[in-house]
Short mmCIF file of C-alpha atoms and ligand atoms in Angstrom, two decimals:
data_model
loop_
_atom_site.label_atom_id
_atom_site.label_comp_id
_atom_site.label_asym_id
_atom_site.label_seq_id
_atom_site.Cartn_x
_atom_site.Cartn_y
_atom_site.Cartn_z
CA MET A 1 135.76 113.38 102.68
CA ALA A 2 131.99 114.04 102.98
CA ARG A 3 129.71 111.12 102.61
CA MET A 4 127.21 111.27 99.26
CA ARG A 5 123.57 112.92 100.02
CA ILE A 6 121.34 110.30 98.01
CA VAL A 7 118.11 111.96 98.05
CA ILE A 8 114.52 110.01 97.03
CA VAL A 9 111.58 111.26 96.70
CA GLY A 10 108.82 109.16 96.67
CA ALA A 11 108.08 106.57 99.54
CA GLY A 12 105.52 104.43 97.05
CA PHE A 13 106.74 100.76 95.91
CA GLY A 14 109.48 102.20 93.80
CA GLY A 15 111.57 104.64 96.66
CA LEU A 16 110.68 102.42 99.80
CA SER A 17 112.72 99.26 97.36
CA ALA A 18 115.87 101.88 96.30
CA ALA A 19 115.78 102.32 100.33
CA HIS A 20 115.83 98.77 101.86
CA SER A 21 118.26 98.72 99.43
CA LEU A 22 120.85 101.38 100.30
CA ALA A 23 119.95 100.53 104.00
CA GLY A 24 123.50 100.67 105.58
CA ALA A 25 125.75 102.00 103.17
CA ASP A 26 127.90 104.15 103.40
CA ALA A 27 126.23 107.58 102.43
CA ASP A 28 123.74 109.38 103.96
CA VAL A 29 120.02 108.53 102.30
CA PHE A 30 116.91 111.16 102.88
CA VAL A 31 113.70 110.33 101.79
CA ILE A 32 110.79 112.71 101.25
CA ASP A 33 107.37 111.88 100.99
CA ARG A 34 104.63 113.96 100.82
CA ARG A 35 102.09 112.10 103.38
CA ASN A 36 103.62 110.32 106.81
CA TYR A 37 102.66 106.78 105.39
CA HIS A 38 103.43 104.10 102.38
CA LEU A 39 99.95 103.67 100.59
CA PHE A 40 99.63 99.54 100.00
CA GLN A 41 97.14 101.02 96.08
CA PRO A 42 96.09 97.53 95.24
CA LEU A 43 94.04 97.33 98.36
CA LEU A 44 92.56 100.70 97.18
CA TYR A 45 89.06 99.54 95.48
CA GLN A 46 88.65 97.46 99.36
CA VAL A 47 88.97 100.48 101.02
CA ALA A 48 86.90 102.61 98.45
CA THR A 49 83.85 99.32 98.73
CA ALA A 50 84.11 98.84 102.28
CA GLY A 51 85.99 95.74 102.36
CA LEU A 52 88.90 96.46 104.52
CA SER A 53 89.58 100.13 106.63
CA PRO A 54 92.41 102.22 105.79
CA ALA A 55 94.77 101.61 108.62
CA GLN A 56 95.20 97.99 106.81
CA ILE A 57 96.53 99.09 103.57
CA ALA A 58 98.55 102.05 104.86
CA SER A 59 101.72 101.90 107.06
CA PRO A 60 103.81 104.42 108.34
CA ILE A 61 107.70 105.39 106.66
CA ARG A 62 109.24 105.88 109.73
CA ALA A 63 108.11 102.57 110.88
CA ILE A 64 109.61 100.85 108.01
CA LEU A 65 112.76 102.41 108.02
CA ARG A 66 113.25 102.47 111.89
CA GLN A 67 116.34 100.07 111.67
CA ALA A 68 118.45 102.09 108.70
CA ALA A 69 120.79 104.33 110.96
CA ASN A 70 121.59 106.27 107.71
CA ILE A 71 117.92 106.77 106.35
CA SER A 72 115.96 109.66 107.20
CA VAL A 73 112.72 110.65 106.48
CA THR A 74 111.32 113.97 105.95
CA LEU A 75 107.60 114.72 105.69
CA GLY A 76 107.18 117.50 102.82
CA LYS A 77 105.77 118.11 99.13
CA VAL A 78 108.81 118.52 96.88
CA SER A 79 107.76 121.81 94.45
CA GLY A 80 110.84 121.61 92.06
CA ILE A 81 114.53 120.94 91.66
CA ASP A 82 116.99 123.18 90.59
CA LYS A 83 119.57 120.63 88.53
CA ASP A 84 122.37 123.24 88.61
CA ARG A 85 122.52 123.34 92.04
CA GLY A 86 121.98 120.17 93.82
CA VAL A 87 119.16 120.86 95.68
CA VAL A 88 115.47 120.04 96.02
CA ALA A 89 112.45 122.63 97.34
CA ILE A 90 110.17 121.41 99.67
CA ASP A 91 107.62 123.68 101.03
CA ASP A 92 110.07 127.02 102.15
CA ARG A 93 112.87 124.52 102.57
CA GLU A 94 115.84 122.65 100.34
CA ILE A 95 117.50 119.59 100.14
CA ALA A 96 120.76 119.30 98.68
CA TYR A 97 121.77 116.09 96.71
CA ASP A 98 125.16 114.31 95.30
CA ARG A 99 122.11 112.00 94.06
CA LEU A 100 118.68 112.02 93.12
CA ILE A 101 116.43 109.31 92.57
CA LEU A 102 112.65 111.00 91.44
CA ALA A 103 109.74 108.16 92.56
CA THR A 104 106.52 110.29 92.47
CA GLY A 105 104.15 107.68 91.03
CA ALA A 106 101.30 108.68 88.93
CA ARG A 107 98.18 110.11 88.63
CA HIS A 108 94.92 110.56 87.34
CA SER A 109 94.04 111.43 84.35
CA TYR A 110 90.41 112.95 82.42
CA PHE A 111 91.54 113.27 79.19
CA GLY A 112 91.12 116.95 79.30
CA ARG A 113 87.83 117.01 81.22
CA ASP A 114 88.78 117.79 84.27
CA GLU A 115 85.48 118.94 85.14
CA TRP A 116 84.59 115.33 85.96
CA GLU A 117 86.81 114.87 88.77
CA SER A 118 84.65 116.66 91.35
CA MET A 119 81.52 113.95 89.77
CA ALA A 120 83.82 111.31 88.68
CA PRO A 121 86.39 110.33 91.42
CA GLY A 122 89.64 108.49 90.63
CA LEU A 123 91.26 105.73 93.08
CA LYS A 124 94.42 106.72 94.14
CA LYS A 125 95.42 108.31 97.24
CA ILE A 126 92.80 107.15 100.71
CA ASP A 127 90.76 110.12 100.86
CA ASP A 128 89.79 109.04 97.34
CA ALA A 129 88.68 105.37 98.52
CA THR A 130 87.18 106.80 101.60
CA GLY A 131 85.51 109.36 99.69
CA ILE A 132 84.09 106.87 97.08
CA ARG A 133 82.73 104.62 99.98
CA ARG A 134 81.42 107.35 101.35
CA ARG A 135 79.67 107.77 97.70
CA ILE A 136 78.77 104.58 97.70
CA LEU A 137 77.38 103.44 100.76
CA THR A 138 75.26 107.10 100.45
CA ALA A 139 74.16 106.14 97.58
CA PHE A 140 72.11 103.47 99.32
CA GLU A 141 70.95 104.66 102.73
CA ASN A 142 69.28 107.60 99.72
CA ALA A 143 67.35 105.05 98.37
CA GLU A 144 66.24 102.99 101.20
CA SER A 145 65.28 106.93 101.89
CA THR A 146 63.08 107.49 99.38
CA ASP A 147 59.32 107.99 97.75
CA ASP A 148 60.53 108.36 94.93
CA PRO A 149 61.01 105.45 92.63
CA GLU A 150 62.48 106.97 89.41
CA ALA A 151 64.92 108.55 92.27
CA ARG A 152 65.64 105.31 93.75
CA ARG A 153 66.64 103.57 90.74
CA ARG A 154 68.98 106.35 90.51
CA PHE A 155 70.60 106.56 93.95
CA LEU A 156 70.94 102.32 93.01
CA THR A 157 72.38 102.68 90.00
CA PHE A 158 76.00 102.86 89.95
CA VAL A 159 78.98 103.29 87.19
CA VAL A 160 82.44 102.55 87.02
CA ILE A 161 83.96 104.51 83.54
CA GLY A 162 87.28 101.85 82.53
CA GLY A 163 87.46 97.78 81.26
CA GLY A 164 91.52 98.21 83.26
CA PRO A 165 92.14 96.86 86.18
CA THR A 166 90.63 98.98 88.70
CA GLY A 167 87.56 99.33 86.95
CA VAL A 168 86.80 95.67 86.77
CA GLU A 169 88.26 95.11 90.82
CA MET A 170 86.22 97.86 91.60
CA ALA A 171 82.77 96.75 89.76
CA GLY A 172 83.30 93.30 90.87
CA ALA A 173 83.25 94.87 94.74
CA ILE A 174 80.58 97.75 93.92
CA ALA A 175 78.22 93.95 93.06
CA GLU A 176 79.59 91.85 95.73
CA LEU A 177 79.25 94.58 98.58
CA ALA A 178 75.76 95.71 96.62
CA ARG A 179 74.77 91.33 96.44
CA VAL A 180 76.69 89.60 99.67
CA VAL A 181 77.72 92.52 101.96
CA LEU A 182 74.52 94.79 102.24
CA ARG A 183 72.08 92.37 101.65
CA HIS A 184 70.12 91.44 105.25
CA ASP A 185 70.87 95.80 106.15
CA PHE A 186 67.77 97.34 104.57
CA ARG A 187 64.28 96.82 105.03
CA ARG A 188 62.61 99.35 102.18
CA ILE A 189 65.04 98.84 99.68
CA ASP A 190 66.62 95.61 98.05
CA PRO A 191 70.51 96.39 97.69
CA ARG A 192 70.60 93.07 95.53
CA GLU A 193 68.66 94.98 93.19
CA ALA A 194 71.25 97.60 92.14
CA ARG A 195 72.69 98.42 89.04
CA ILE A 196 75.98 98.31 88.18
CA VAL A 197 77.48 99.39 84.74
CA LEU A 198 80.94 99.11 83.78
CA VAL A 199 81.96 101.54 81.01
CA GLU A 200 84.64 100.22 78.48
CA SER A 201 85.22 102.87 75.66
CA GLY A 202 87.59 99.72 73.63
CA GLN A 203 86.10 96.42 72.18
CA ARG A 204 87.32 94.19 75.54
CA LEU A 205 87.97 94.54 79.19
CA LEU A 206 91.96 94.64 80.58
CA SER A 207 93.48 95.04 76.85
CA ALA A 208 96.81 94.56 78.65
CA PHE A 209 95.96 90.82 79.39
CA PRO A 210 95.78 88.32 76.47
CA PRO A 211 91.81 87.76 74.69
CA LYS A 212 91.29 85.28 76.44
CA LEU A 213 91.34 86.34 80.18
CA SER A 214 89.90 89.30 79.14
CA GLU A 215 86.26 87.14 78.45
CA ALA A 216 86.62 85.77 81.46
CA ALA A 217 87.08 88.72 83.32
CA GLN A 218 83.68 89.74 81.88
CA VAL A 219 81.84 86.35 82.03
CA SER A 220 83.11 86.51 85.65
CA LEU A 221 81.99 90.08 86.25
CA LYS A 222 78.68 89.18 84.16
CA LYS A 223 77.81 86.04 87.08
CA LEU A 224 78.80 88.86 90.22
CA GLY A 225 75.30 90.77 88.43
CA VAL A 226 77.60 93.68 86.48
CA ASP A 227 76.00 94.87 82.80
CA VAL A 228 79.72 95.62 81.78
CA ARG A 229 79.31 97.96 78.09
CA LEU A 230 82.13 97.41 75.49
CA GLY A 231 82.60 100.31 73.06
CA ALA A 232 80.64 102.74 74.41
CA PRO A 233 83.02 106.38 75.34
CA VAL A 234 82.10 108.43 78.12
CA THR A 235 80.65 111.74 75.99
CA GLN A 236 79.63 113.52 79.56
CA CYS A 237 79.61 113.18 82.92
CA ASP A 238 77.01 115.44 85.15
CA PHE A 239 76.23 115.30 89.15
CA ALA A 240 72.49 113.05 87.51
CA GLY A 241 74.73 111.05 85.14
CA VAL A 242 76.26 110.27 83.00
CA ALA A 243 75.76 109.90 78.79
CA ILE A 244 77.54 107.36 76.72
CA GLY A 245 77.75 107.48 73.35
CA ASN A 246 73.55 109.11 72.71
CA GLN A 247 72.02 107.00 75.71
CA ARG A 248 72.04 108.94 78.85
CA LEU A 249 71.92 106.84 82.50
CA GLU A 250 71.03 108.23 85.70
CA THR A 251 72.78 107.58 88.84
CA ALA A 252 74.48 109.25 91.71
CA THR A 253 77.94 107.86 92.48
CA VAL A 254 80.41 107.50 89.19
CA VAL A 255 83.89 105.65 89.50
CA TRP A 256 86.47 106.66 87.16
CA GLY A 257 89.09 103.48 86.21
CA ALA A 258 90.13 105.21 82.83
CA GLY A 259 93.20 106.74 82.57
CA VAL A 260 96.68 108.05 83.92
CA MET A 261 99.48 110.56 84.26
CA ALA A 262 102.32 110.35 85.53
CA SER A 263 103.38 113.03 87.99
CA GLY A 264 105.44 116.33 87.59
CA ALA A 265 109.00 115.07 87.79
CA ALA A 266 109.39 115.89 83.69
CA TYR A 267 108.09 119.62 84.22
CA TRP A 268 110.64 119.96 87.53
CA LEU A 269 113.63 118.59 85.37
CA ASP A 270 112.59 119.84 81.91
CA ALA A 271 112.89 116.10 80.86
CA GLN A 272 112.07 115.01 77.81
CA LYS A 273 108.83 113.06 78.05
CA ASP A 274 106.09 110.41 77.00
CA ARG A 275 102.26 110.92 75.82
CA ILE A 276 101.34 110.70 79.24
CA GLY A 277 103.90 112.51 81.50
CA ARG A 278 107.03 109.92 82.06
CA VAL A 279 110.16 111.22 82.05
CA ILE A 280 112.47 109.22 79.06
CA VAL A 281 115.11 107.88 80.78
CA GLU A 282 118.47 106.04 79.77
CA PRO A 283 118.87 102.21 80.06
CA ASN A 284 120.29 102.52 83.82
CA LEU A 285 117.34 104.49 84.18
CA SER A 286 118.91 107.99 84.41
CA VAL A 287 117.99 111.20 83.18
CA PRO A 288 119.35 111.89 79.72
CA GLY A 289 122.17 114.28 80.93
CA ASN A 290 122.02 114.26 84.18
CA PRO A 291 123.89 110.52 85.44
CA GLU A 292 123.34 111.53 88.74
CA ILE A 293 119.58 111.76 88.76
CA PHE A 294 117.60 108.44 88.64
CA VAL A 295 113.80 108.69 87.92
CA ILE A 296 111.95 105.25 88.65
CA GLY A 297 108.21 103.37 88.99
CA ASP A 298 104.84 104.83 87.70
CA THR A 299 106.89 107.99 86.32
CA ALA A 300 109.57 106.90 84.18
CA HIS A 301 108.85 105.87 80.57
CA VAL A 302 111.74 102.56 80.43
CA GLN A 303 111.43 100.16 76.80
CA GLY A 304 110.60 96.78 78.03
CA LEU A 305 111.31 93.77 75.59
CA ASN A 306 109.33 93.32 73.70
CA GLY A 307 109.62 97.20 72.11
CA SER A 308 106.24 98.97 74.41
CA PRO A 309 106.98 100.64 77.78
CA LEU A 310 106.44 99.01 81.09
CA PRO A 311 103.44 99.13 82.58
CA GLY A 312 102.67 101.23 85.99
CA LEU A 313 102.58 97.48 88.35
CA ALA A 314 104.30 97.48 92.24
CA PRO A 315 106.94 95.11 90.78
CA VAL A 316 108.62 97.18 88.18
CA ALA A 317 108.60 100.18 90.66
CA LYS A 318 110.64 97.54 92.74
CA GLN A 319 112.24 96.11 90.16
CA GLN A 320 113.99 99.45 89.58
CA GLY A 321 114.69 101.18 92.88
CA ALA A 322 116.28 97.66 93.61
CA TYR A 323 118.29 98.16 90.48
CA VAL A 324 119.12 102.12 91.36
CA GLY A 325 120.66 101.09 94.92
CA ARG A 326 122.42 98.17 93.13
CA VAL A 327 124.27 101.72 90.59
CA LEU A 328 124.41 103.50 93.75
CA ARG A 329 125.87 100.77 95.41
CA ALA A 330 128.35 100.16 93.06
CA GLN A 331 129.50 103.88 92.83
CA LEU A 332 130.10 104.18 96.42
CA ALA A 333 132.06 101.11 96.11
CA GLY A 334 134.17 101.90 92.75
CA ASN A 335 132.91 98.87 91.85
CA PRO A 336 131.94 98.18 87.75
CA ALA A 337 128.25 99.49 87.28
CA PRO A 338 125.81 97.02 86.85
CA PRO A 339 124.42 96.07 83.40
CA PRO A 340 121.31 98.46 82.10
CA PHE A 341 117.77 97.43 83.58
CA ARG A 342 115.90 94.20 82.72
CA TYR A 343 112.10 94.30 83.95
CA ARG A 344 111.88 90.05 84.71
CA ASN A 345 108.28 89.93 84.44
CA TRP A 346 106.71 86.87 86.91
CA GLY A 347 103.38 87.53 85.53
CA THR A 348 100.29 90.41 85.66
CA MET A 349 96.88 89.68 87.38
CA ALA A 350 93.91 91.38 88.06
CA THR A 351 91.38 90.52 90.67
CA ILE A 352 87.53 90.54 90.39
CA GLY A 353 85.81 90.20 93.34
CA ARG A 354 86.62 87.32 96.28
CA ARG A 355 86.52 84.64 94.54
CA ALA A 356 87.68 85.16 90.59
CA ALA A 357 90.60 86.55 89.71
CA VAL A 358 92.85 86.15 86.02
CA ALA A 359 96.53 86.03 85.41
CA ASP A 360 99.09 85.91 82.63
CA LEU A 361 101.93 84.08 83.39
CA GLY A 362 103.51 84.60 79.71
CA TRP A 363 103.60 81.05 79.66
CA LEU A 364 100.18 80.32 81.91
CA LYS A 365 96.84 82.18 81.89
CA LEU A 366 94.46 80.75 84.60
CA SER A 367 91.06 82.71 85.67
CA GLY A 368 89.13 82.13 88.20
CA THR A 369 89.85 80.76 91.71
CA LEU A 370 93.00 79.95 91.58
CA ALA A 371 94.44 83.16 90.16
CA TRP A 372 92.31 84.74 92.70
CA LEU A 373 94.55 82.63 95.42
CA LEU A 374 97.69 83.27 93.04
CA TRP A 375 96.87 86.95 93.41
CA GLY A 376 96.59 86.67 96.80
CA LEU A 377 99.86 85.25 97.28
CA VAL A 378 101.32 87.75 95.50
CA HIS A 379 100.54 90.88 97.18
CA ILE A 380 101.21 89.77 99.95
CA SER A 381 105.10 88.86 99.20
CA LEU A 382 104.67 92.50 98.19
CA LEU A 383 103.33 94.36 101.24
CA ILE A 384 106.86 95.74 102.00
CA GLY A 385 108.19 96.71 105.24
CA PHE A 386 104.46 96.52 106.78
CA ARG A 387 105.46 95.35 110.74
CA ASN A 388 104.53 91.37 110.28
CA ARG A 389 103.94 90.08 107.02
CA LEU A 390 102.12 87.25 108.87
CA ILE A 391 99.64 89.29 110.90
CA VAL A 392 98.66 91.61 108.72
CA THR A 393 97.41 89.33 105.87
CA LEU A 394 95.80 87.42 108.27
CA ASP A 395 93.86 90.33 109.61
CA TRP A 396 93.10 91.15 105.61
CA LEU A 397 92.33 87.23 105.37
CA TRP A 398 89.83 88.00 108.09
CA SER A 399 88.37 90.83 107.70
CA TYR A 400 87.65 89.88 103.34
CA VAL A 401 86.48 86.40 103.96
CA THR A 402 83.60 87.98 106.94
CA PHE A 403 83.06 91.14 104.77
CA GLN A 404 84.30 93.04 108.34
CA SER A 405 81.72 95.75 108.91
CA GLY A 406 83.40 98.15 111.26
CA ALA A 407 84.92 99.32 107.44
CA ARG A 408 81.10 100.11 106.15
CA LEU A 409 81.22 103.79 108.29
CA ILE A 410 79.92 107.19 105.90
CA THR A 411 83.05 109.28 107.12
CA GLY A 412 84.00 112.85 106.93
CA GLY A 413 82.17 114.76 104.22
CA GLY A 414 79.32 116.43 106.18
CA SER A 415 76.06 114.84 105.94
CA HIS A 416 74.68 113.21 102.64
C1 LIG B 501 93.61 101.83 91.93
C2 LIG B 501 94.95 101.25 92.04
C3 LIG B 501 94.78 99.62 91.95
C4 LIG B 501 96.02 98.89 91.35
N1 LIG B 501 96.36 97.72 91.94
C5 LIG B 501 97.62 97.21 91.50
C6 LIG B 501 97.24 95.64 91.36
O1 LIG B 501 96.70 94.94 91.86
N2 LIG B 501 99.57 95.08 91.06
C7 LIG B 501 100.17 96.02 90.55
O2 LIG B 501 101.06 95.98 91.04
N3 LIG B 501 99.98 97.21 90.54
C8 LIG B 501 98.98 98.01 91.65
N4 LIG B 501 98.68 99.73 91.22
C9 LIG B 501 99.55 100.12 90.73
C10 LIG B 501 100.77 100.45 91.04
O3 LIG B 501 100.39 100.46 92.68
C11 LIG B 501 101.74 101.80 91.11
O4 LIG B 501 102.25 100.82 89.43
C12 LIG B 501 102.93 101.64 92.03
O5 LIG B 501 103.02 102.15 93.40
C13 LIG B 501 103.68 102.81 91.46
O6 LIG B 501 105.34 102.41 91.96
P1 LIG B 501 105.75 104.40 92.42
O7 LIG B 501 107.10 103.77 93.51
O8 LIG B 501 106.03 104.64 91.43
O9 LIG B 501 104.73 105.69 92.59
P2 LIG B 501 103.87 105.42 94.37
O10 LIG B 501 103.41 103.88 94.63
O11 LIG B 501 102.34 105.84 93.41
O12 LIG B 501 104.26 106.39 95.17
C14 LIG B 501 104.62 107.47 94.94
C15 LIG B 501 104.48 108.30 96.33
O13 LIG B 501 105.53 109.37 96.02
C16 LIG B 501 105.09 110.74 96.58
N5 LIG B 501 105.42 111.43 95.71
C17 LIG B 501 104.20 111.86 94.84
N6 LIG B 501 104.08 113.07 94.39
C18 LIG B 501 105.19 113.38 95.88
C19 LIG B 501 105.52 115.42 96.11
N7 LIG B 501 105.94 116.50 94.65
N8 LIG B 501 106.55 115.34 96.98
C20 LIG B 501 106.54 114.31 97.53
N9 LIG B 501 106.04 112.99 98.06
C21 LIG B 501 105.19 113.01 96.44
C22 LIG B 501 103.14 110.27 97.10
O14 LIG B 501 103.12 110.35 97.86
C23 LIG B 501 103.60 108.03 97.15
O15 LIG B 501 104.51 107.76 98.26
C24 LIG B 501 98.08 99.75 91.25
C25 LIG B 501 97.40 100.98 92.03
C26 LIG B 501 96.24 101.65 91.88
C27 LIG B 501 95.86 103.28 92.09
#
């Protein structure tokens, strides 16, 4: 009998975790990704604010899966699925599957204002991060060059939209860049005078965290000099600035951290989806009516124990990938199926600069340096398959603590 063909689309946290748990299984596994590298998204904001270089947060998928002889990697963008024929369409080819795992993640959502994207880029890919880095560093250069005080003020105003973890991390990191890293680099401007405004339409930051930690995050940001505006929806966004309610703020740099939308998996499958496009899956993460197809990670809607959908977090995607690996291994061995997927929540965290973070471990709520250390430990443990965790960690720590200058490069995009 022919060996089972398992196709995994997406080599993010979910897809790679599934691949790892199928390494050495009696099946041929095909991992497809539109990029040739796995991206460690939780540190993207560090690339965007010139703290780390892109190569420090990405690792080639082939290298990660090199040891697994039953796994092949294909570079290509999936554009559709034919469920009846059991094939995945990539560019101008098709790949047949017996079992399919979709782990294609999420992208930003502009709540129907897609025209804002060019003014207010979001942070999902390396190109987004280097593009934002270019905008931020160019704004400081332009402020240094201009003689017009109004223009200078505009260049030194940075607006981050969205008070979730990405917005909080970005605002804190831009503040540190201005107040610490660039402090001595200019002659005509004082980068410490930069105004960093974090805008959130809700009544508190980090709404998924307990109110006490939202307050702690706000206090930490204030200490870094971030101007936090709550209950303030952005109503307009253009190249000259943003409107917050009926107040206008002139700025050359806006970063979007407000909303996400799942990948197109629900569309490919013609499956039932939730408000943000996630496929609503069965308790074993398969697609209703298609037990051979599984959807995991940011692109799946899975109910948590408290009745709300599980959040889009790396540990959720990793645990789901490992779970589907177990389901398929049980099928291969003819063993009974494992019980339904259950997420083990070890805690949620967000950082605010290099010394502070908030951590909600359920039984313990932490903020400040201790939370930041914990954040560091957890993120090291999330490093999937990076060749040598210790070396990468030391490399990161060194760049992080010393504010390495190599990452402060303005690249791509032509002249400012
Ligand atoms: C800026 C930022 C900061 C974050 N910080 C944290 C954090 O601190 N802690 C935390 O736990 N989580 C964090 N997250 C969330 C976390 O990164 C995601 O929950 C996690 O990456 C989801 O894993 P996934 O496998 O579902 O998708 P992803 O990791 O996004 O992987 C999806 C993969 O699918 C590929 N793909 C997509 N479409 C196609 C296609 N059509 N064809 C082929 N390949 C395709 C992509 O190239 C990608 O490799 C952060 C996310 C962002 C953007």
